[in-house]
PDB file of C-alpha atoms and ligand atoms in Angstrom:
ATOM      1  CA  MET F  54     201.873 129.745  94.012  1.00  0.00           C
ATOM      2  CA  GLU F  55     199.415 131.865  92.048  1.00  0.00           C
ATOM      3  CA  TYR F  56     197.265 130.457  89.308  1.00  0.00           C
ATOM      4  CA  MET F  57     198.530 131.021  85.761  1.00  0.00           C
ATOM      5  CA  ARG F  58     195.769 132.240  83.451  1.00  0.00           C
ATOM      6  CA  GLY F  59     194.360 129.604  81.181  1.00  0.00           C
ATOM      7  CA  ASP F  60     194.247 126.479  83.356  1.00  0.00           C
ATOM      8  CA  CYS F  61     190.620 125.449  83.068  1.00  0.00           C
ATOM      9  CA  ARG F  62     191.117 122.646  85.607  1.00  0.00           C
ATOM     10  CA  ALA F  63     191.853 125.113  88.416  1.00  0.00           C
ATOM     11  CA  SER F  64     189.187 125.717  91.088  1.00  0.00           C
ATOM     12  CA  ILE F  65     186.632 128.464  91.525  1.00  0.00           C
ATOM     13  CA  GLY F  66     187.280 130.561  94.656  1.00  0.00           C
ATOM     14  CA  VAL F  67     184.054 131.308  96.517  1.00  0.00           C
ATOM     15  CA  PHE F  68     183.898 133.458  99.630  1.00  0.00           C
ATOM     16  CA  ASP F  69     181.448 134.815 102.163  1.00  0.00           C
ATOM     17  CA  SER F  70     181.419 136.236 105.662  1.00  0.00           C
ATOM     18  CA  GLY F  71     180.586 132.754 106.957  1.00  0.00           C
ATOM     19  CA  VAL F  72     178.044 130.058 106.202  1.00  0.00           C
ATOM     20  CA  GLY F  73     175.591 132.050 104.070  1.00  0.00           C
ATOM     21  CA  GLY F  74     177.654 131.753 100.893  1.00  0.00           C
ATOM     22  CA  LEU F  75     177.111 128.008 101.026  1.00  0.00           C
ATOM     23  CA  THR F  76     173.707 128.689  99.445  1.00  0.00           C
ATOM     24  CA  VAL F  77     175.647 130.062  96.461  1.00  0.00           C
ATOM     25  CA  ALA F  78     178.243 127.261  96.532  1.00  0.00           C
ATOM     26  CA  ARG F  79     175.348 124.778  96.560  1.00  0.00           C
ATOM     27  CA  GLU F  80     173.942 126.282  93.352  1.00  0.00           C
ATOM     28  CA  ILE F  81     177.391 126.186  91.702  1.00  0.00           C
ATOM     29  CA  MET F  82     177.721 122.506  92.689  1.00  0.00           C
ATOM     30  CA  ARG F  83     174.280 121.723  91.234  1.00  0.00           C
ATOM     31  CA  ASN F  84     174.630 123.725  88.037  1.00  0.00           C
ATOM     32  CA  LEU F  85     178.337 123.335  87.274  1.00  0.00           C
ATOM     33  CA  PRO F  86     179.185 119.827  88.513  1.00  0.00           C
ATOM     34  CA  LYS F  87     182.486 119.760  86.624  1.00  0.00           C
ATOM     35  CA  GLU F  88     183.891 122.676  88.595  1.00  0.00           C
ATOM     36  CA  HIS F  89     186.058 122.379  91.685  1.00  0.00           C
ATOM     37  CA  ILE F  90     185.517 124.875  94.489  1.00  0.00           C
ATOM     38  CA  VAL F  91     187.689 126.414  97.186  1.00  0.00           C
ATOM     39  CA  TYR F  92     185.317 127.982  99.704  1.00  0.00           C
ATOM     40  CA  PHE F  93     186.363 130.477 102.374  1.00  0.00           C
ATOM     41  CA  GLY F  94     183.980 131.514 105.184  1.00  0.00           C
ATOM     42  CA  ASP F  95     185.161 134.434 107.301  1.00  0.00           C
ATOM     43  CA  THR F  96     183.641 133.027 110.483  1.00  0.00           C
ATOM     44  CA  ALA F  97     186.009 135.029 112.724  1.00  0.00           C
ATOM     45  CA  ARG F  98     184.787 138.388 111.414  1.00  0.00           C
ATOM     46  CA  VAL F  99     181.122 137.700 110.578  1.00  0.00           C
ATOM     47  CA  PRO F 100     178.762 139.607 110.351  1.00  0.00           C
ATOM     48  CA  TYR F 101     179.677 141.823 107.417  1.00  0.00           C
ATOM     49  CA  GLY F 102     176.157 143.227 107.160  1.00  0.00           C
ATOM     50  CA  SER F 103     176.673 145.877 109.822  1.00  0.00           C
ATOM     51  CA  LYS F 104     180.228 146.940 108.848  1.00  0.00           C
ATOM     52  CA  SER F 105     181.605 149.839 106.811  1.00  0.00           C
ATOM     53  CA  LYS F 106     182.757 149.816 103.204  1.00  0.00           C
ATOM     54  CA  ASP F 107     186.434 150.324 104.176  1.00  0.00           C
ATOM     55  CA  THR F 108     186.365 147.298 106.436  1.00  0.00           C
ATOM     56  CA  ILE F 109     184.593 145.078 103.919  1.00  0.00           C
ATOM     57  CA  VAL F 110     187.011 146.108 101.144  1.00  0.00           C
ATOM     58  CA  ARG F 111     190.004 145.267 103.365  1.00  0.00           C
ATOM     59  CA  TYR F 112     188.520 141.894 104.382  1.00  0.00           C
ATOM     60  CA  SER F 113     187.721 141.065 100.751  1.00  0.00           C
ATOM     61  CA  GLN F 114     191.262 141.961  99.620  1.00  0.00           C
ATOM     62  CA  GLN F 115     192.754 139.672 102.263  1.00  0.00           C
ATOM     63  CA  ILE F 116     190.456 136.810 101.295  1.00  0.00           C
ATOM     64  CA  ILE F 117     191.265 137.240  97.612  1.00  0.00           C
ATOM     65  CA  HIS F 118     195.000 137.134  98.445  1.00  0.00           C
ATOM     66  CA  PHE F 119     194.389 133.880 100.282  1.00  0.00           C
ATOM     67  CA  LEU F 120     192.290 132.388  97.454  1.00  0.00           C
ATOM     68  CA  ARG F 121     195.030 133.266  94.956  1.00  0.00           C
ATOM     69  CA  THR F 122     197.408 131.059  96.951  1.00  0.00           C
ATOM     70  CA  GLN F 123     194.976 128.208  96.190  1.00  0.00           C
ATOM     71  CA  GLU F 124     195.440 128.796  92.444  1.00  0.00           C
ATOM     72  CA  VAL F 125     191.837 129.706  91.654  1.00  0.00           C
ATOM     73  CA  LYS F 126     190.887 130.583  88.065  1.00  0.00           C
ATOM     74  CA  ALA F 127     187.896 132.807  88.953  1.00  0.00           C
ATOM     75  CA  ILE F 128     186.318 134.224  92.096  1.00  0.00           C
ATOM     76  CA  VAL F 129     182.699 134.461  93.216  1.00  0.00           C
ATOM     77  CA  ILE F 130     181.837 136.877  95.998  1.00  0.00           C
ATOM     78  CA  ALA F 131     179.065 134.758  97.503  1.00  0.00           C
ATOM     79  CA  CYS F 132     178.000 137.519  99.886  1.00  0.00           C
ATOM     80  CA  ASN F 133     175.587 140.302  99.061  1.00  0.00           C
ATOM     81  CA  THR F 134     177.212 142.753 101.454  1.00  0.00           C
ATOM     82  CA  ALA F 135     180.722 142.237 100.066  1.00  0.00           C
ATOM     83  CA  SER F 136     179.356 142.283  96.501  1.00  0.00           C
ATOM     84  CA  ALA F 137     177.656 145.607  97.207  1.00  0.00           C
ATOM     85  CA  LEU F 138     180.560 147.275  99.010  1.00  0.00           C
ATOM     86  CA  ALA F 139     183.764 145.732  97.675  1.00  0.00           C
ATOM     87  CA  LEU F 140     183.332 144.252  94.180  1.00  0.00           C
ATOM     88  CA  ASP F 141     184.042 147.492  92.293  1.00  0.00           C
ATOM     89  CA  GLU F 142     187.220 148.079  94.335  1.00  0.00           C
ATOM     90  CA  VAL F 143     188.697 144.601  94.216  1.00  0.00           C
ATOM     91  CA  GLU F 144     187.988 143.857  90.594  1.00  0.00           C
ATOM     92  CA  LYS F 145     190.279 146.721  89.512  1.00  0.00           C
ATOM     93  CA  GLU F 146     193.217 144.897  91.104  1.00  0.00           C
ATOM     94  CA  LEU F 147     192.553 141.449  89.644  1.00  0.00           C
ATOM     95  CA  ASP F 148     193.699 139.700  86.490  1.00  0.00           C
ATOM     96  CA  ILE F 149     191.254 136.805  86.822  1.00  0.00           C
ATOM     97  CA  PRO F 150     187.453 137.065  86.461  1.00  0.00           C
ATOM     98  CA  ILE F 151     185.408 137.932  89.540  1.00  0.00           C
ATOM     99  CA  ILE F 152     181.643 138.175  89.943  1.00  0.00           C
ATOM    100  CA  GLY F 153     179.307 139.067  92.793  1.00  0.00           C
ATOM    101  CA  VAL F 154     175.723 138.081  93.480  1.00  0.00           C
ATOM    102  CA  ILE F 155     174.026 141.462  93.095  1.00  0.00           C
ATOM    103  CA  ARG F 156     174.266 142.056  89.362  1.00  0.00           C
ATOM    104  CA  PRO F 157     172.833 138.606  88.492  1.00  0.00           C
ATOM    105  CA  GLY F 158     170.068 139.070  91.087  1.00  0.00           C
ATOM    106  CA  ALA F 159     169.159 142.527  89.772  1.00  0.00           C
ATOM    107  CA  ARG F 160     169.149 141.275  86.189  1.00  0.00           C
ATOM    108  CA  VAL F 161     166.709 138.442  86.834  1.00  0.00           C
ATOM    109  CA  ALA F 162     164.428 140.642  88.944  1.00  0.00           C
ATOM    110  CA  VAL F 163     164.090 143.064  86.029  1.00  0.00           C
ATOM    111  CA  THR F 164     162.958 140.219  83.788  1.00  0.00           C
ATOM    112  CA  SER F 165     160.590 138.764  86.374  1.00  0.00           C
ATOM    113  CA  THR F 166     158.557 141.885  87.217  1.00  0.00           C
ATOM    114  CA  SER F 167     155.383 142.662  85.284  1.00  0.00           C
ATOM    115  CA  ASN F 168     154.078 145.619  87.282  1.00  0.00           C
ATOM    116  CA  ARG F 169     157.558 147.222  87.634  1.00  0.00           C
ATOM    117  CA  ARG F 170     157.491 147.179  91.431  1.00  0.00           C
ATOM    118  CA  ILE F 171     160.309 145.191  93.017  1.00  0.00           C
ATOM    119  CA  GLY F 172     161.107 144.649  96.699  1.00  0.00           C
ATOM    120  CA  VAL F 173     164.633 143.985  97.984  1.00  0.00           C
ATOM    121  CA  ILE F 174     165.533 142.624 101.404  1.00  0.00           C
ATOM    122  CA  GLY F 175     169.096 142.376 102.723  1.00  0.00           C
ATOM    123  CA  THR F 176     171.508 143.324 105.481  1.00  0.00           C
ATOM    124  CA  GLU F 177     171.757 146.936 106.643  1.00  0.00           C
ATOM    125  CA  SER F 178     174.951 147.546 104.668  1.00  0.00           C
ATOM    126  CA  THR F 179     173.544 146.046 101.468  1.00  0.00           C
ATOM    127  CA  ILE F 180     170.340 148.058 101.726  1.00  0.00           C
ATOM    128  CA  ASN F 181     172.184 151.286 102.645  1.00  0.00           C
ATOM    129  CA  SER F 182     174.444 150.859  99.602  1.00  0.00           C
ATOM    130  CA  HIS F 183     171.306 150.910  97.344  1.00  0.00           C
ATOM    131  CA  MET F 184     173.266 148.693  94.955  1.00  0.00           C
ATOM    132  CA  TYR F 185     170.304 146.553  93.874  1.00  0.00           C
ATOM    133  CA  LYS F 186     168.275 149.708  93.254  1.00  0.00           C
ATOM    134  CA  LYS F 187     171.090 151.286  91.266  1.00  0.00           C
ATOM    135  CA  LEU F 188     171.633 148.247  89.041  1.00  0.00           C
ATOM    136  CA  ILE F 189     167.893 147.791  88.449  1.00  0.00           C
ATOM    137  CA  TYR F 190     167.497 151.471  87.476  1.00  0.00           C
ATOM    138  CA  GLU F 191     170.437 151.145  85.097  1.00  0.00           C
ATOM    139  CA  GLN F 192     168.511 148.464  83.232  1.00  0.00           C
ATOM    140  CA  ASP F 193     165.043 149.982  83.489  1.00  0.00           C
ATOM    141  CA  PRO F 194     164.537 153.415  85.087  1.00  0.00           C
ATOM    142  CA  SER F 195     160.751 152.969  85.030  1.00  0.00           C
ATOM    143  CA  ILE F 196     160.953 150.309  87.765  1.00  0.00           C
ATOM    144  CA  THR F 197     160.300 151.337  91.373  1.00  0.00           C
ATOM    145  CA  VAL F 198     162.409 149.520  93.955  1.00  0.00           C
ATOM    146  CA  TYR F 199     161.406 149.267  97.615  1.00  0.00           C
ATOM    147  CA  GLU F 200     164.184 148.293 100.024  1.00  0.00           C
ATOM    148  CA  LYS F 201     164.045 146.859 103.514  1.00  0.00           C
ATOM    149  CA  ALA F 202     166.898 145.805 105.812  1.00  0.00           C
ATOM    150  CA  CYS F 203     166.107 142.633 107.795  1.00  0.00           C
ATOM    151  CA  PRO F 204     169.015 142.374 110.269  1.00  0.00           C
ATOM    152  CA  LEU F 205     167.362 139.782 112.514  1.00  0.00           C
ATOM    153  CA  PHE F 206     167.053 137.178 109.760  1.00  0.00           C
ATOM    154  CA  CYS F 207     170.723 136.078 109.751  1.00  0.00           C
ATOM    155  CA  PRO F 208     170.938 135.195 113.459  1.00  0.00           C
ATOM    156  CA  LEU F 209     167.580 133.394 113.253  1.00  0.00           C
ATOM    157  CA  VAL F 210     168.798 131.320 110.300  1.00  0.00           C
ATOM    158  CA  GLU F 211     172.072 130.519 112.059  1.00  0.00           C
ATOM    159  CA  GLU F 212     170.055 129.422 115.092  1.00  0.00           C
ATOM    160  CA  GLY F 213     168.271 126.982 112.764  1.00  0.00           C
ATOM    161  CA  TRP F 214     164.874 128.621 113.360  1.00  0.00           C
ATOM    162  CA  LEU F 215     163.867 128.322 109.733  1.00  0.00           C
ATOM    163  CA  LYS F 216     160.196 127.596 110.408  1.00  0.00           C
ATOM    164  CA  ASP F 217     159.839 128.893 113.965  1.00  0.00           C
ATOM    165  CA  PRO F 218     156.827 131.079 114.896  1.00  0.00           C
ATOM    166  CA  VAL F 219     159.253 133.718 116.202  1.00  0.00           C
ATOM    167  CA  THR F 220     160.932 133.926 112.793  1.00  0.00           C
ATOM    168  CA  LYS F 221     157.529 134.096 111.142  1.00  0.00           C
ATOM    169  CA  GLU F 222     156.479 137.022 113.323  1.00  0.00           C
ATOM    170  CA  VAL F 223     159.770 138.837 112.640  1.00  0.00           C
ATOM    171  CA  ALA F 224     159.321 138.233 108.922  1.00  0.00           C
ATOM    172  CA  ARG F 225     155.756 139.518 109.039  1.00  0.00           C
ATOM    173  CA  ARG F 226     156.933 142.774 110.621  1.00  0.00           C
ATOM    174  CA  TYR F 227     159.683 143.259 108.054  1.00  0.00           C
ATOM    175  CA  LEU F 228     157.666 142.261 105.008  1.00  0.00           C
ATOM    176  CA  ASP F 229     154.334 143.993 105.745  1.00  0.00           C
ATOM    177  CA  GLU F 230     155.805 147.309 104.665  1.00  0.00           C
ATOM    178  CA  LEU F 231     156.882 145.890 101.298  1.00  0.00           C
ATOM    179  CA  LEU F 232     153.650 143.995 100.740  1.00  0.00           C
ATOM    180  CA  ASN F 233     151.732 147.256 101.127  1.00  0.00           C
ATOM    181  CA  LYS F 234     153.669 148.571  98.113  1.00  0.00           C
ATOM    182  CA  ASP F 235     152.085 146.034  95.760  1.00  0.00           C
ATOM    183  CA  ILE F 236     155.409 144.502  94.663  1.00  0.00           C
ATOM    184  CA  ASP F 237     155.283 141.484  92.331  1.00  0.00           C
ATOM    185  CA  SER F 238     158.920 140.372  92.804  1.00  0.00           C
ATOM    186  CA  LEU F 239     161.029 140.148  95.938  1.00  0.00           C
ATOM    187  CA  ILE F 240     164.822 139.782  95.821  1.00  0.00           C
ATOM    188  CA  LEU F 241     166.239 137.637  98.620  1.00  0.00           C
ATOM    189  CA  GLY F 242     169.286 139.937  98.794  1.00  0.00           C
ATOM    190  CA  CYS F 243     171.247 138.157 101.500  1.00  0.00           C
ATOM    191  CA  THR F 244     172.821 134.730 101.295  1.00  0.00           C
ATOM    192  CA  HIS F 245     170.903 133.442 104.341  1.00  0.00           C
ATOM    193  CA  TYR F 246     167.458 134.322 103.051  1.00  0.00           C
ATOM    194  CA  PRO F 247     166.988 131.484 100.526  1.00  0.00           C
ATOM    195  CA  LEU F 248     166.928 129.243 103.610  1.00  0.00           C
ATOM    196  CA  LEU F 249     163.811 131.136 104.745  1.00  0.00           C
ATOM    197  CA  ARG F 250     162.193 130.736 101.362  1.00  0.00           C
ATOM    198  CA  SER F 251     159.261 128.554 102.413  1.00  0.00           C
ATOM    199  CA  LEU F 252     158.455 130.748 105.425  1.00  0.00           C
ATOM    200  CA  ILE F 253     158.600 133.873 103.264  1.00  0.00           C
ATOM    201  CA  ARG F 254     156.519 132.142 100.594  1.00  0.00           C
ATOM    202  CA  GLU F 255     153.783 131.428 103.180  1.00  0.00           C
ATOM    203  CA  LEU F 256     153.693 135.100 104.151  1.00  0.00           C
ATOM    204  CA  VAL F 257     153.795 136.697 100.723  1.00  0.00           C
ATOM    205  CA  GLY F 258     151.549 134.207  98.892  1.00  0.00           C
ATOM    206  CA  ASP F 259     151.950 132.771  95.406  1.00  0.00           C
ATOM    207  CA  SER F 260     151.576 135.961  93.393  1.00  0.00           C
ATOM    208  CA  ILE F 261     155.031 137.351  94.292  1.00  0.00           C
ATOM    209  CA  THR F 262     158.109 135.934  92.541  1.00  0.00           C
ATOM    210  CA  LEU F 263     160.923 135.233  94.998  1.00  0.00           C
ATOM    211  CA  VAL F 264     164.257 135.967  93.305  1.00  0.00           C
ATOM    212  CA  ASN F 265     167.234 133.965  94.564  1.00  0.00           C
ATOM    213  CA  PRO F 266     170.416 135.645  93.255  1.00  0.00           C
ATOM    214  CA  ALA F 267     172.443 132.511  94.084  1.00  0.00           C
ATOM    215  CA  TYR F 268     170.859 130.553  91.257  1.00  0.00           C
ATOM    216  CA  GLU F 269     171.438 133.329  88.714  1.00  0.00           C
ATOM    217  CA  THR F 270     175.013 133.781  89.906  1.00  0.00           C
ATOM    218  CA  ALA F 271     175.786 130.122  89.234  1.00  0.00           C
ATOM    219  CA  LYS F 272     174.265 130.478  85.773  1.00  0.00           C
ATOM    220  CA  GLU F 273     176.276 133.632  85.021  1.00  0.00           C
ATOM    221  CA  LEU F 274     179.425 132.005  86.311  1.00  0.00           C
ATOM    222  CA  GLY F 275     178.888 129.133  83.866  1.00  0.00           C
ATOM    223  CA  GLU F 276     178.472 131.584  80.974  1.00  0.00           C
ATOM    224  CA  LEU F 277     181.548 133.544  82.047  1.00  0.00           C
ATOM    225  CA  LEU F 278     183.715 130.417  82.218  1.00  0.00           C
ATOM    226  CA  GLU F 279     182.572 129.323  78.767  1.00  0.00           C
ATOM    227  CA  ARG F 280     183.230 132.786  77.315  1.00  0.00           C
ATOM    228  CA  GLU F 281     186.724 132.965  78.805  1.00  0.00           C
ATOM    229  CA  GLY F 282     187.627 129.402  77.808  1.00  0.00           C
ATOM    230  CA  LEU F 283     187.909 128.505  81.494  1.00  0.00           C
ATOM    231  CA  ALA F 284     185.167 125.880  81.865  1.00  0.00           C
ATOM    232  CA  ASN F 285     186.490 122.577  83.188  1.00  0.00           C
ATOM    233  CA  PRO F 286     186.012 119.899  80.506  1.00  0.00           C
ATOM    234  CA  ASP F 287     186.519 116.954  82.895  1.00  0.00           C
ATOM    235  CA  MET F 288     183.672 115.483  84.879  1.00  0.00           C
ATOM    236  CA  PRO F 289     184.836 114.434  88.350  1.00  0.00           C
ATOM    237  CA  GLU F 290     184.357 110.685  88.713  1.00  0.00           C
ATOM    238  CA  GLU F 291     181.658 111.062  91.324  1.00  0.00           C
ATOM    239  CA  PRO F 292     179.876 114.359  90.997  1.00  0.00           C
ATOM    240  CA  LEU F 293     178.796 115.994  94.244  1.00  0.00           C
ATOM    241  CA  THR F 294     181.165 114.115  96.516  1.00  0.00           C
ATOM    242  CA  ALA F 295     183.385 116.029  98.916  1.00  0.00           C
ATOM    243  CA  GLU F 296     186.512 115.505  96.876  1.00  0.00           C
ATOM    244  CA  PRO F 297     186.298 118.390  94.371  1.00  0.00           C
ATOM    245  CA  TYR F 298     185.472 120.848  97.132  1.00  0.00           C
ATOM    246  CA  ARG F 299     187.783 122.331  99.770  1.00  0.00           C
ATOM    247  CA  PHE F 300     186.646 124.444 102.707  1.00  0.00           C
ATOM    248  CA  PHE F 301     188.537 127.023 104.774  1.00  0.00           C
ATOM    249  CA  VAL F 302     187.336 129.242 107.622  1.00  0.00           C
ATOM    250  CA  SER F 303     188.876 131.850 109.897  1.00  0.00           C
ATOM    251  CA  ASP F 304     187.312 130.407 113.096  1.00  0.00           C
ATOM    252  CA  MET F 305     184.857 127.854 114.529  1.00  0.00           C
ATOM    253  CA  ALA F 306     185.431 125.098 111.985  1.00  0.00           C
ATOM    254  CA  ASP F 307     183.168 122.610 113.803  1.00  0.00           C
ATOM    255  CA  LYS F 308     180.189 124.951 113.913  1.00  0.00           C
ATOM    256  CA  PHE F 309     180.694 125.791 110.238  1.00  0.00           C
ATOM    257  CA  GLY F 310     180.817 122.061 109.472  1.00  0.00           C
ATOM    258  CA  SER F 311     177.508 121.274 111.206  1.00  0.00           C
ATOM    259  CA  PHE F 312     175.756 124.095 109.375  1.00  0.00           C
ATOM    260  CA  ALA F 313     177.323 123.148 106.046  1.00  0.00           C
ATOM    261  CA  ASN F 314     176.305 119.525 106.447  1.00  0.00           C
ATOM    262  CA  SER F 315     172.717 120.563 107.054  1.00  0.00           C
ATOM    263  CA  ILE F 316     172.452 122.403 103.749  1.00  0.00           C
ATOM    264  CA  LEU F 317     174.918 120.787 101.321  1.00  0.00           C
ATOM    265  CA  PRO F 318     174.040 117.595  99.473  1.00  0.00           C
ATOM    266  CA  TYR F 319     176.896 115.635 101.136  1.00  0.00           C
ATOM    267  CA  ASP F 320     178.932 115.707 104.359  1.00  0.00           C
ATOM    268  CA  ILE F 321     182.095 117.803 104.467  1.00  0.00           C
ATOM    269  CA  GLU F 322     184.953 115.893 105.994  1.00  0.00           C
ATOM    270  CA  THR F 323     187.710 118.461 106.405  1.00  0.00           C
ATOM    271  CA  ILE F 324     187.572 122.152 107.091  1.00  0.00           C
ATOM    272  CA  GLN F 325     190.845 123.976 107.546  1.00  0.00           C
ATOM    273  CA  LYS F 326     191.153 126.978 109.830  1.00  0.00           C
ATOM    274  CA  ILE F 327     193.526 129.703 108.632  1.00  0.00           C
ATOM    275  CA  ASN F 328     194.654 133.066 109.988  1.00  0.00           C
ATOM    276  CA  ILE F 329     193.172 135.421 107.409  1.00  0.00           C
ATOM    277  CA  GLU F 330     194.875 138.477 108.932  1.00  0.00           C
ATOM    278  CA  GLU F 331     198.177 137.120 107.563  1.00  0.00           C
ATOM    279  CA  TYR F 332     197.077 137.701 103.980  1.00  0.00           C
TER     280      TYR F 332
HETATM  281  N1  DGL T 554     176.545 136.874 103.808  1.00  0.00           N
HETATM  282  C1  DGL T 554     175.978 138.146 104.188  1.00  0.00           C
HETATM  283  C2  DGL T 554     175.231 138.750 102.998  1.00  0.00           C
HETATM  284  O1  DGL T 554     174.836 138.086 102.068  1.00  0.00           O
HETATM  285  C3  DGL T 554     175.058 138.025 105.384  1.00  0.00           C
HETATM  286  C4  DGL T 554     175.741 137.728 106.676  1.00  0.00           C
HETATM  287  C5  DGL T 554     176.577 138.869 107.213  1.00  0.00           C
HETATM  288  O2  DGL T 554     176.022 139.907 107.647  1.00  0.00           O
HETATM  289  O3  DGL T 554     177.781 138.722 107.205  1.00  0.00           O
HETATM  290  O4  DGL T 554     175.012 139.937 102.990  1.00  0.00           O
END
């Protein structure tokens, strides 16, 4: 059954190529504790960051069809790559609100820079789309944006090497180029990168603002729900327990669960595996 517009007690649909979007879900849980979430991680088809626009649009359409069967009232694309490549396409077909992570991230970066020099790191597909650059220029064409794809970061994060010397060396190689450009703000333009925040902070020092689009996305989602009259008025009895949140994946539910339990503020009990190709 599809959600009928207007039910503010329906859930928010949140999706990503896998575990990375949990950093966005985590911010929604923290900032909007009254909201219920249906999360889908496309663990069978991850990574998205090296795939084409056509493929990412098709995957996103299938996931949205699935989320609609869960009667969601709004959708968050908690994946930078899918936000960059598919949001414009899928939003045309939808009659419920949908937001991605790139516009909120670009917006806050514009307000955080003083010297008008912003760095963006992300997957190859996100960087090649130049979506952050485009949205920043739209707001302020005097800003210079320096982009750098960091494809090795995602596997290192998934390996749990968040503070490992190997990860630090990889980060140094990627970031040196941007640091030489005298940036004062750096957008963590991939859902995995907030998990490398302290390692990146050590390398870039205190003078560069690290922009986490996940936080801004949760804030914008809250504003959107209020504006549309869709904010849930009821507080769940125990905020931040597993109950208001449901998790679905396309493969490897156990692995997803271990990762999720290491970054979410509670332990997930059930994760359902579905065949996303059926949608
Ligand atoms: N979630 C993706 C993103 O934010 C990173 C992982 C992937 O490549 O699928 O771009």
